[in-house]
């Protein structure tokens, strides 16, 4: 009789099916039998249902029994008496398979159902993941600086290439050879224009009011509260109107572009467009670029007016300035050159916002978390470029005396 080290509830029954006692069969927990038709071979026969709800034989006990058989060279699997099965059977078979690979044993799986065969084959085709949680090696300062420099250089290369593709796409559009849908442009104009008015209006009024309060604190010391109108008007027209509108659109519209195109990347829609010979830049990017370039200057003009309105409310209601006096001072403080400065900045901001959103969307990976990373990266990149271009244009206009 064969002695097994299994669970206490296991039932062992030995039957001699061949002369000489070579075919000894042991019943393990009414779910598995193990037989040895020859000293170097065992047959594992699965009985009944092998599901998560059934009390089947444990792998640890079966492993101890297989390890205790000296001279074992082959393990056969018999599933003729198998009933219903689910992942419980697959886990057991995978454990047997791994054990045989480690011990150099031959495993016969010819009698397995076709579904089990396919799933086991799939599990073998997937490389085992390294689940170790070793601490990453600390990198030196020079190495980190070098990696950051290379990443920044690659970002510049990507933006330059993307800008070149946009210029070529714009040339095709002007020649009438672009794969471009006007309905997409109108939809993008609606999303980047009228739908953004509420949030732009609110921020513009608050920014104008804040500028008035900040200026009033210092100007009241000299009895020059009336110059709050000059401060608010110049600040709104030359700087804050365009910049605050651009930052709002970067968080609202630029990130939306990245999410939309990134989701299309995940769903293989971009590959489908390329398969049909439709240029992605013309079909997806160009309408969004044009929409922001058209709408951002208009939103900037609206934000300038509401910024002056916010400062006027503070000047009239808090500083006790007359309405006519405030409007007269505002009219004398600003000119067409101030309006032009803000509009030029808004056009540049619209370009960098749309480019950042579309580029990050095209660079998105193939999973849902990649869409989130692309959206965050688009907003951060757009805001960074807005600040950089604002500084460059401000210095340039100052040098030109504008």
Tab-separated table of C-alpha atoms in Angstrom:
chain	number	residue	atom	x	y	z
A	1	UNK	CA	0.000	0.000	0.000
A	2	UNK	CA	1.171	3.546	-0.832
A	3	UNK	CA	1.329	6.041	2.012
A	4	UNK	CA	0.240	9.599	1.149
A	5	UNK	CA	0.737	12.784	3.128
A	6	UNK	CA	-2.473	14.642	2.331
A	7	UNK	CA	-5.269	16.424	4.175
A	8	UNK	CA	-6.911	14.659	7.102
A	9	UNK	CA	-10.179	14.504	5.177
A	10	UNK	CA	-8.548	12.697	2.275
A	11	UNK	CA	-9.625	9.138	1.619
A	12	UNK	CA	-7.083	6.669	0.272
A	13	UNK	CA	-8.220	3.473	-1.446
A	14	UNK	CA	-5.789	1.061	-3.114
A	15	UNK	CA	-6.802	-1.304	-5.868
A	16	UNK	CA	-4.642	-3.807	-7.725
A	17	UNK	CA	-5.671	-3.570	-11.367
A	18	UNK	CA	-2.737	-5.411	-12.926
A	19	UNK	CA	-0.926	-8.609	-11.977
A	20	UNK	CA	2.137	-8.016	-9.898
A	21	UNK	CA	0.646	-4.943	-8.191
A	22	UNK	CA	2.150	-2.468	-10.675
A	23	UNK	CA	-1.092	-0.581	-11.274
A	24	UNK	CA	-1.846	0.758	-7.804
A	25	UNK	CA	-4.505	3.476	-7.780
A	26	UNK	CA	-4.995	5.854	-4.890
A	27	UNK	CA	-8.145	8.011	-4.555
A	28	UNK	CA	-7.369	11.485	-3.236
A	29	UNK	CA	-10.316	13.392	-1.729
A	30	UNK	CA	-12.815	12.168	-4.380
A	31	UNK	CA	-11.323	14.584	-6.888
A	32	UNK	CA	-8.080	12.978	-8.020
A	33	UNK	CA	-6.567	9.544	-8.364
A	34	UNK	CA	-2.923	8.769	-8.776
A	35	UNK	CA	-1.712	5.506	-10.309
A	36	UNK	CA	1.681	4.064	-11.113
A	37	UNK	CA	1.480	1.719	-14.129
A	38	UNK	CA	5.272	1.521	-14.046
A	39	UNK	CA	7.932	2.536	-11.501
A	40	UNK	CA	9.003	5.576	-13.585
A	41	UNK	CA	5.505	6.792	-14.552
A	42	UNK	CA	2.396	8.027	-12.772
A	43	UNK	CA	-1.076	8.818	-14.073
A	44	UNK	CA	-3.099	11.641	-12.510
A	45	UNK	CA	-6.798	11.157	-13.188
A	46	UNK	CA	-9.104	14.103	-12.492
A	47	UNK	CA	-12.593	13.171	-11.276
A	48	UNK	CA	-15.845	15.126	-11.099
A	49	UNK	CA	-16.080	18.909	-11.031
A	50	UNK	CA	-12.983	21.033	-10.655
A	51	UNK	CA	-14.412	24.455	-9.830
A	52	UNK	CA	-13.779	27.086	-7.197
A	53	UNK	CA	-16.830	25.893	-5.285
A	54	UNK	CA	-15.641	22.275	-4.972
A	55	UNK	CA	-13.302	20.911	-2.241
A	56	UNK	CA	-10.570	19.555	-4.508
A	57	UNK	CA	-7.217	18.082	-3.556
A	58	UNK	CA	-4.512	20.578	-2.580
A	59	UNK	CA	-1.404	21.082	-4.686
A	60	UNK	CA	0.962	21.018	-1.711
A	61	UNK	CA	-0.099	17.484	-0.826
A	62	UNK	CA	0.161	16.313	-4.431
A	63	UNK	CA	3.604	17.868	-4.750
A	64	UNK	CA	4.830	16.003	-1.662
A	65	UNK	CA	3.554	12.736	-3.092
A	66	UNK	CA	5.230	13.295	-6.475
A	67	UNK	CA	8.471	14.284	-4.795
A	68	UNK	CA	8.453	11.079	-2.748
A	69	UNK	CA	8.470	8.807	-5.806
A	70	UNK	CA	12.014	7.746	-6.590
A	71	UNK	CA	12.894	7.226	-10.249
A	72	UNK	CA	9.874	9.142	-11.571
A	73	UNK	CA	10.358	10.264	-15.166
A	74	UNK	CA	6.875	10.831	-16.657
A	75	UNK	CA	3.537	12.235	-15.499
A	76	UNK	CA	0.361	11.563	-17.524
A	77	UNK	CA	-2.887	13.525	-17.169
A	78	UNK	CA	-6.227	11.714	-17.595
A	79	UNK	CA	-9.410	13.866	-17.814
A	80	UNK	CA	-11.901	11.296	-19.139
A	81	UNK	CA	-13.903	11.443	-15.887
A	82	UNK	CA	-13.646	15.220	-15.577
A	83	UNK	CA	-16.880	17.172	-15.137
A	84	UNK	CA	-17.227	20.930	-15.034
A	85	UNK	CA	-14.058	22.987	-14.657
A	86	UNK	CA	-12.889	26.551	-14.295
A	87	UNK	CA	-9.722	28.342	-13.240
A	88	UNK	CA	-9.248	25.897	-10.326
A	89	UNK	CA	-8.297	23.167	-12.813
A	90	UNK	CA	-6.069	25.511	-14.795
A	91	UNK	CA	-4.162	26.545	-11.676
A	92	UNK	CA	-3.551	22.919	-10.702
A	93	UNK	CA	-2.411	21.971	-14.208
A	94	UNK	CA	-0.134	24.994	-14.390
A	95	UNK	CA	1.444	24.042	-11.076
A	96	UNK	CA	1.972	20.490	-12.295
A	97	UNK	CA	3.455	21.840	-15.507
A	98	UNK	CA	5.891	24.099	-13.672
A	99	UNK	CA	6.874	21.280	-11.316
A	100	UNK	CA	7.622	18.926	-14.213
A	101	UNK	CA	9.684	21.610	-15.953
A	102	UNK	CA	11.722	22.182	-12.810
A	103	UNK	CA	12.295	18.474	-12.148
A	104	UNK	CA	12.942	17.551	-15.785
A	105	UNK	CA	9.915	15.246	-15.973
A	106	UNK	CA	7.996	14.457	-19.133
A	107	UNK	CA	4.379	15.632	-18.996
A	108	UNK	CA	1.664	14.136	-21.211
A	109	UNK	CA	-1.270	16.518	-21.746
A	110	UNK	CA	-2.797	14.879	-24.798
A	111	UNK	CA	-6.082	13.989	-23.094
A	112	UNK	CA	-6.855	17.529	-21.918
A	113	UNK	CA	-9.942	19.294	-23.343
A	114	UNK	CA	-9.270	21.726	-26.191
A	115	UNK	CA	-10.166	24.748	-24.061
A	116	UNK	CA	-7.672	23.772	-21.364
A	117	UNK	CA	-5.017	23.160	-24.019
A	118	UNK	CA	-5.468	26.653	-25.472
A	119	UNK	CA	-5.393	28.384	-22.082
A	120	UNK	CA	-2.268	26.542	-20.980
A	121	UNK	CA	-0.603	27.396	-24.269
A	122	UNK	CA	-1.517	31.032	-23.757
A	123	UNK	CA	-0.032	31.006	-20.280
A	124	UNK	CA	3.218	29.630	-21.671
A	125	UNK	CA	3.368	32.273	-24.410
A	126	UNK	CA	3.314	35.101	-21.877
A	127	UNK	CA	6.690	35.712	-20.295
A	128	UNK	CA	6.777	35.499	-16.540
A	129	UNK	CA	6.910	38.917	-14.910
A	130	UNK	CA	9.566	39.831	-12.466
A	131	UNK	CA	7.624	40.435	-9.272
A	132	UNK	CA	10.636	41.191	-7.166
A	133	UNK	CA	10.510	44.479	-5.341
A	134	UNK	CA	14.180	45.251	-5.158
A	135	UNK	CA	15.116	48.790	-4.347
A	136	UNK	CA	16.242	50.753	-7.427
A	137	UNK	CA	19.862	51.714	-7.467
A	138	UNK	CA	20.400	55.364	-6.593
A	139	UNK	CA	21.655	57.370	-9.563
A	140	UNK	CA	24.330	59.996	-9.275
A	141	UNK	CA	23.773	63.706	-9.779
A	142	UNK	CA	25.695	63.792	-13.064
A	143	UNK	CA	23.656	60.882	-14.389
A	144	UNK	CA	20.363	62.551	-13.474
A	145	UNK	CA	21.456	65.820	-15.087
A	146	UNK	CA	22.441	63.965	-18.234
A	147	UNK	CA	19.142	62.095	-18.419
A	148	UNK	CA	17.217	65.336	-17.920
A	149	UNK	CA	19.239	67.092	-20.609
A	150	UNK	CA	18.659	64.281	-23.102
A	151	UNK	CA	14.943	64.264	-22.321
A	152	UNK	CA	14.727	68.034	-22.818
A	153	UNK	CA	16.606	67.764	-26.105
A	154	UNK	CA	14.259	65.012	-27.296
A	155	UNK	CA	11.264	67.185	-26.389
A	156	UNK	CA	12.681	70.008	-28.515
A	157	UNK	CA	13.219	67.618	-31.417
A	158	UNK	CA	9.666	66.252	-31.130
A	159	UNK	CA	8.138	69.734	-31.043
A	160	UNK	CA	10.240	70.852	-34.003
A	161	UNK	CA	9.216	67.842	-36.077
A	162	UNK	CA	5.596	68.315	-35.093
A	163	UNK	CA	5.753	72.006	-36.040
A	164	UNK	CA	7.193	71.070	-39.424
A	165	UNK	CA	4.372	68.605	-40.043
A	166	UNK	CA	1.834	71.298	-39.102
A	167	UNK	CA	3.391	73.770	-41.544
A	168	UNK	CA	3.195	71.186	-44.322
A	169	UNK	CA	-0.414	70.414	-43.392
A	170	UNK	CA	-1.257	74.132	-43.466
A	171	UNK	CA	0.294	74.372	-46.909
A	172	UNK	CA	-1.868	71.478	-48.121
A	173	UNK	CA	-4.913	73.207	-46.651
A	174	UNK	CA	-4.162	76.467	-48.476
A	175	UNK	CA	-3.718	74.536	-51.731
A	176	UNK	CA	-7.001	72.713	-51.186
A	177	UNK	CA	-5.322	69.301	-50.935
A	178	UNK	CA	-5.834	68.652	-47.230
A	179	UNK	CA	-8.020	65.809	-45.912
A	180	UNK	CA	-9.983	68.214	-43.783
A	181	UNK	CA	-13.598	68.256	-42.571
A	182	UNK	CA	-15.142	71.658	-41.952
A	183	UNK	CA	-17.669	70.155	-39.554
A	184	UNK	CA	-14.759	69.198	-37.276
A	185	UNK	CA	-13.529	72.806	-37.353
A	186	UNK	CA	-16.961	74.169	-36.444
A	187	UNK	CA	-17.243	71.681	-33.588
A	188	UNK	CA	-13.785	72.653	-32.297
A	189	UNK	CA	-14.682	76.357	-32.575
A	190	UNK	CA	-17.796	75.757	-30.506
A	191	UNK	CA	-15.835	73.879	-27.820
A	192	UNK	CA	-12.971	76.395	-27.681
A	193	UNK	CA	-15.123	79.520	-27.931
A	194	UNK	CA	-18.707	79.871	-26.667
A	195	UNK	CA	-18.428	76.924	-24.280
A	196	UNK	CA	-15.385	78.529	-22.619
A	197	UNK	CA	-16.993	81.950	-22.122
A	198	UNK	CA	-18.375	81.363	-18.574
A	199	UNK	CA	-15.099	80.335	-16.961
A	200	UNK	CA	-13.079	82.945	-18.896
A	201	UNK	CA	-15.526	85.666	-17.881
A	202	UNK	CA	-15.400	84.752	-14.211
A	203	UNK	CA	-11.610	84.604	-14.071
A	204	UNK	CA	-11.202	87.846	-16.028
A	205	UNK	CA	-13.464	89.832	-13.678
A	206	UNK	CA	-11.699	88.431	-10.617
A	207	UNK	CA	-8.234	89.114	-12.033
A	208	UNK	CA	-9.215	92.705	-12.814
A	209	UNK	CA	-10.537	93.154	-9.302
A	210	UNK	CA	-7.372	91.693	-7.788
A	211	UNK	CA	-5.180	93.999	-9.880
A	212	UNK	CA	-7.210	96.976	-8.676
A	213	UNK	CA	-6.931	95.953	-5.031
A	214	UNK	CA	-3.183	95.354	-5.275
A	215	UNK	CA	-2.603	98.673	-6.997
A	216	UNK	CA	-4.858	100.577	-4.628
A	217	UNK	CA	-2.858	99.477	-1.590
A	218	UNK	CA	0.232	101.292	-2.876
A	219	UNK	CA	-1.413	104.164	-4.742
A	220	UNK	CA	-3.505	105.227	-1.756
A	221	UNK	CA	-0.276	106.046	0.065
A	222	UNK	CA	0.302	108.863	-2.463
A	223	UNK	CA	-3.325	109.869	-2.972
A	224	UNK	CA	-3.226	108.583	-6.562
A	225	UNK	CA	-6.101	106.109	-6.515
A	226	UNK	CA	-7.207	107.269	-9.958
A	227	UNK	CA	-4.169	105.570	-11.498
A	228	UNK	CA	-5.699	102.223	-10.556
A	229	UNK	CA	-7.531	102.533	-13.873
A	230	UNK	CA	-4.207	102.801	-15.727
A	231	UNK	CA	-2.787	99.809	-13.883
A	232	UNK	CA	-5.776	97.567	-14.540
A	233	UNK	CA	-6.142	98.579	-18.190
A	234	UNK	CA	-2.465	98.140	-19.090
A	235	UNK	CA	-2.154	94.948	-17.060
A	236	UNK	CA	-5.220	93.417	-18.680
A	237	UNK	CA	-4.483	94.467	-22.260
A	238	UNK	CA	-0.760	93.693	-22.347
A	239	UNK	CA	-0.356	90.768	-19.956
A	240	UNK	CA	-3.044	89.338	-17.763
A	241	UNK	CA	-5.884	89.144	-20.280
A	242	UNK	CA	-3.970	86.980	-22.735
A	243	UNK	CA	-2.056	84.974	-20.129
A	244	UNK	CA	-4.966	84.105	-17.848
A	245	UNK	CA	-7.151	83.184	-20.805
A	246	UNK	CA	-4.366	80.993	-22.164
A	247	UNK	CA	-3.836	79.224	-18.840
A	248	UNK	CA	-7.569	78.558	-18.561
A	249	UNK	CA	-7.673	77.177	-22.103
A	250	UNK	CA	-4.583	75.049	-21.443
A	251	UNK	CA	-6.317	73.343	-18.535
A	252	UNK	CA	-9.700	73.168	-20.215
A	253	UNK	CA	-9.139	72.680	-23.953
A	254	UNK	CA	-5.493	71.636	-24.341
A	255	UNK	CA	-5.887	68.758	-21.897
A	256	UNK	CA	-9.149	67.786	-23.632
A	257	UNK	CA	-7.290	67.531	-26.951
A	258	UNK	CA	-4.730	65.215	-25.358
A	259	UNK	CA	-7.452	63.047	-23.814
A	260	UNK	CA	-9.451	62.813	-27.048
A	261	UNK	CA	-6.521	61.889	-29.279
A	262	UNK	CA	-5.005	59.661	-26.575
A	263	UNK	CA	-8.258	57.716	-26.287
A	264	UNK	CA	-8.268	57.272	-30.045
A	265	UNK	CA	-4.751	55.902	-29.739
A	266	UNK	CA	-5.869	53.404	-27.106
A	267	UNK	CA	-8.816	52.297	-29.267
A	268	UNK	CA	-6.555	51.905	-32.354
A	269	UNK	CA	-8.540	54.587	-34.198
A	270	UNK	CA	-5.361	56.390	-35.232
A	271	UNK	CA	-4.061	53.183	-36.792
A	272	UNK	CA	-7.368	52.828	-38.629
A	273	UNK	CA	-7.018	56.328	-40.082
A	274	UNK	CA	-3.485	55.557	-41.246
A	275	UNK	CA	-4.681	52.284	-42.771
A	276	UNK	CA	-7.259	54.170	-44.854
A	277	UNK	CA	-4.574	56.629	-45.951
A	278	UNK	CA	-5.987	59.603	-44.007
A	279	UNK	CA	-3.250	61.878	-42.582
A	280	UNK	CA	-3.726	62.169	-38.837
A	281	UNK	CA	-2.255	65.691	-38.756
A	282	UNK	CA	-4.726	66.962	-41.366
A	283	UNK	CA	-7.759	65.143	-40.035
A	284	UNK	CA	-7.370	65.579	-36.265
A	285	UNK	CA	-4.736	68.171	-35.428
A	286	UNK	CA	-5.376	70.905	-37.985
A	287	UNK	CA	-8.994	71.657	-36.960
A	288	UNK	CA	-7.979	71.946	-33.322
A	289	UNK	CA	-5.025	74.225	-34.092
A	290	UNK	CA	-7.170	76.541	-36.214
A	291	UNK	CA	-9.945	76.599	-33.621
A	292	UNK	CA	-7.660	77.803	-30.828
A	293	UNK	CA	-5.789	80.270	-33.041
A	294	UNK	CA	-9.118	81.816	-34.081
A	295	UNK	CA	-10.920	81.770	-30.732
A	296	UNK	CA	-8.159	82.642	-28.271
A	297	UNK	CA	-7.690	86.243	-29.554
A	298	UNK	CA	-11.462	86.763	-29.390
A	299	UNK	CA	-11.572	85.379	-25.861
A	300	UNK	CA	-8.625	87.624	-24.960
A	301	UNK	CA	-10.497	90.744	-26.123
A	302	UNK	CA	-13.488	89.636	-24.058
A	303	UNK	CA	-11.257	88.989	-21.038
A	304	UNK	CA	-9.652	92.429	-21.421
A	305	UNK	CA	-13.035	94.143	-21.294
A	306	UNK	CA	-14.195	92.122	-18.304
A	307	UNK	CA	-10.880	92.737	-16.541
A	308	UNK	CA	-11.465	96.468	-16.886
A	309	UNK	CA	-15.008	95.893	-15.605
A	310	UNK	CA	-13.644	94.089	-12.520
A	311	UNK	CA	-11.199	96.909	-11.805
A	312	UNK	CA	-13.928	99.480	-12.356
A	313	UNK	CA	-16.152	97.812	-9.782
A	314	UNK	CA	-13.384	98.048	-7.217
A	315	UNK	CA	-12.544	101.620	-8.175
A	316	UNK	CA	-16.132	102.844	-8.047
A	317	UNK	CA	-17.465	100.812	-5.136
A	318	UNK	CA	-14.376	100.635	-2.896
A	319	UNK	CA	-12.175	103.603	-3.830
A	320	UNK	CA	-15.104	106.009	-4.372
A	321	UNK	CA	-13.986	106.994	-7.865
A	322	UNK	CA	-16.615	108.314	-10.250
A	323	UNK	CA	-17.575	106.094	-13.178
A	324	UNK	CA	-16.891	108.759	-15.790
A	325	UNK	CA	-13.519	109.588	-14.243
A	326	UNK	CA	-12.495	105.919	-14.223
A	327	UNK	CA	-13.531	105.379	-17.857
A	328	UNK	CA	-11.761	108.556	-18.977
A	329	UNK	CA	-8.550	107.522	-17.244
A	330	UNK	CA	-8.799	104.044	-18.770
A	331	UNK	CA	-9.322	105.449	-22.263
A	332	UNK	CA	-6.234	107.599	-21.968
A	333	UNK	CA	-4.069	104.803	-20.581
A	334	UNK	CA	-4.353	102.292	-23.405
A	335	UNK	CA	-3.891	102.422	-27.145
A	336	UNK	CA	-4.022	100.196	-30.188
A	337	UNK	CA	-0.447	99.062	-29.638
A	338	UNK	CA	-1.392	97.679	-26.224
A	339	UNK	CA	-4.273	95.765	-27.766
A	340	UNK	CA	-1.976	94.450	-30.518
A	341	UNK	CA	0.561	93.217	-27.968
A	342	UNK	CA	-2.094	91.162	-26.192
A	343	UNK	CA	-3.494	89.766	-29.444
A	344	UNK	CA	-0.064	88.708	-30.733
A	345	UNK	CA	0.592	86.913	-27.461
A	346	UNK	CA	-2.824	85.229	-27.597
A	347	UNK	CA	-2.124	83.846	-31.088
A	348	UNK	CA	1.213	82.408	-29.911
A	349	UNK	CA	-0.433	80.984	-26.800
A	350	UNK	CA	-3.166	79.360	-28.884
A	351	UNK	CA	-0.567	77.661	-31.079
A	352	UNK	CA	1.469	76.266	-28.178
A	353	UNK	CA	-1.657	75.088	-26.303
A	354	UNK	CA	-3.028	73.211	-29.308
A	355	UNK	CA	0.388	71.797	-30.207
A	356	UNK	CA	0.995	70.577	-26.652
A	357	UNK	CA	-2.397	68.892	-26.391
A	358	UNK	CA	-2.304	67.238	-29.812
A	359	UNK	CA	1.330	66.144	-29.544
A	360	UNK	CA	0.829	64.543	-26.129
A	361	UNK	CA	-2.252	62.788	-27.448
A	362	UNK	CA	-0.318	61.367	-30.401
A	363	UNK	CA	2.480	60.263	-28.035
A	364	UNK	CA	0.014	58.529	-25.715
A	365	UNK	CA	0.509	54.843	-24.881
A	366	UNK	CA	-1.963	52.013	-25.299
A	367	UNK	CA	-3.544	51.848	-21.853
A	368	UNK	CA	-5.950	53.964	-19.819
A	369	UNK	CA	-3.291	55.231	-17.416
A	370	UNK	CA	-1.316	56.548	-20.386
A	371	UNK	CA	-4.267	58.773	-21.286
A	372	UNK	CA	-4.144	60.326	-17.819
A	373	UNK	CA	-0.400	60.893	-18.099
A	374	UNK	CA	-0.798	62.450	-21.550
A	375	UNK	CA	-3.511	64.788	-20.278
A	376	UNK	CA	-1.403	65.940	-17.331
A	377	UNK	CA	1.700	66.336	-19.478
A	378	UNK	CA	-0.220	68.381	-22.062
A	379	UNK	CA	-1.422	70.874	-19.471
A	380	UNK	CA	1.980	71.198	-17.766
A	381	UNK	CA	3.782	71.597	-21.094
A	382	UNK	CA	1.305	74.191	-22.333
A	383	UNK	CA	1.534	76.306	-19.176
A	384	UNK	CA	5.341	76.129	-19.225
A	385	UNK	CA	5.468	77.250	-22.863
A	386	UNK	CA	2.951	80.012	-22.183
A	387	UNK	CA	5.187	81.482	-19.482
A	388	UNK	CA	8.306	81.114	-21.642
A	389	UNK	CA	6.734	82.767	-24.683
A	390	UNK	CA	5.217	85.507	-22.556
A	391	UNK	CA	8.654	86.373	-21.185
A	392	UNK	CA	10.225	86.297	-24.663
A	393	UNK	CA	7.566	88.500	-26.253
A	394	UNK	CA	7.541	90.941	-23.343
A	395	UNK	CA	11.295	91.448	-23.613
A	396	UNK	CA	11.047	91.714	-27.411
A	397	UNK	CA	8.268	94.308	-27.357
A	398	UNK	CA	10.123	96.268	-24.700
A	399	UNK	CA	13.244	96.357	-26.865
A	400	UNK	CA	11.180	97.490	-29.851
A	401	UNK	CA	9.519	100.204	-27.787
A	402	UNK	CA	6.018	98.856	-28.310
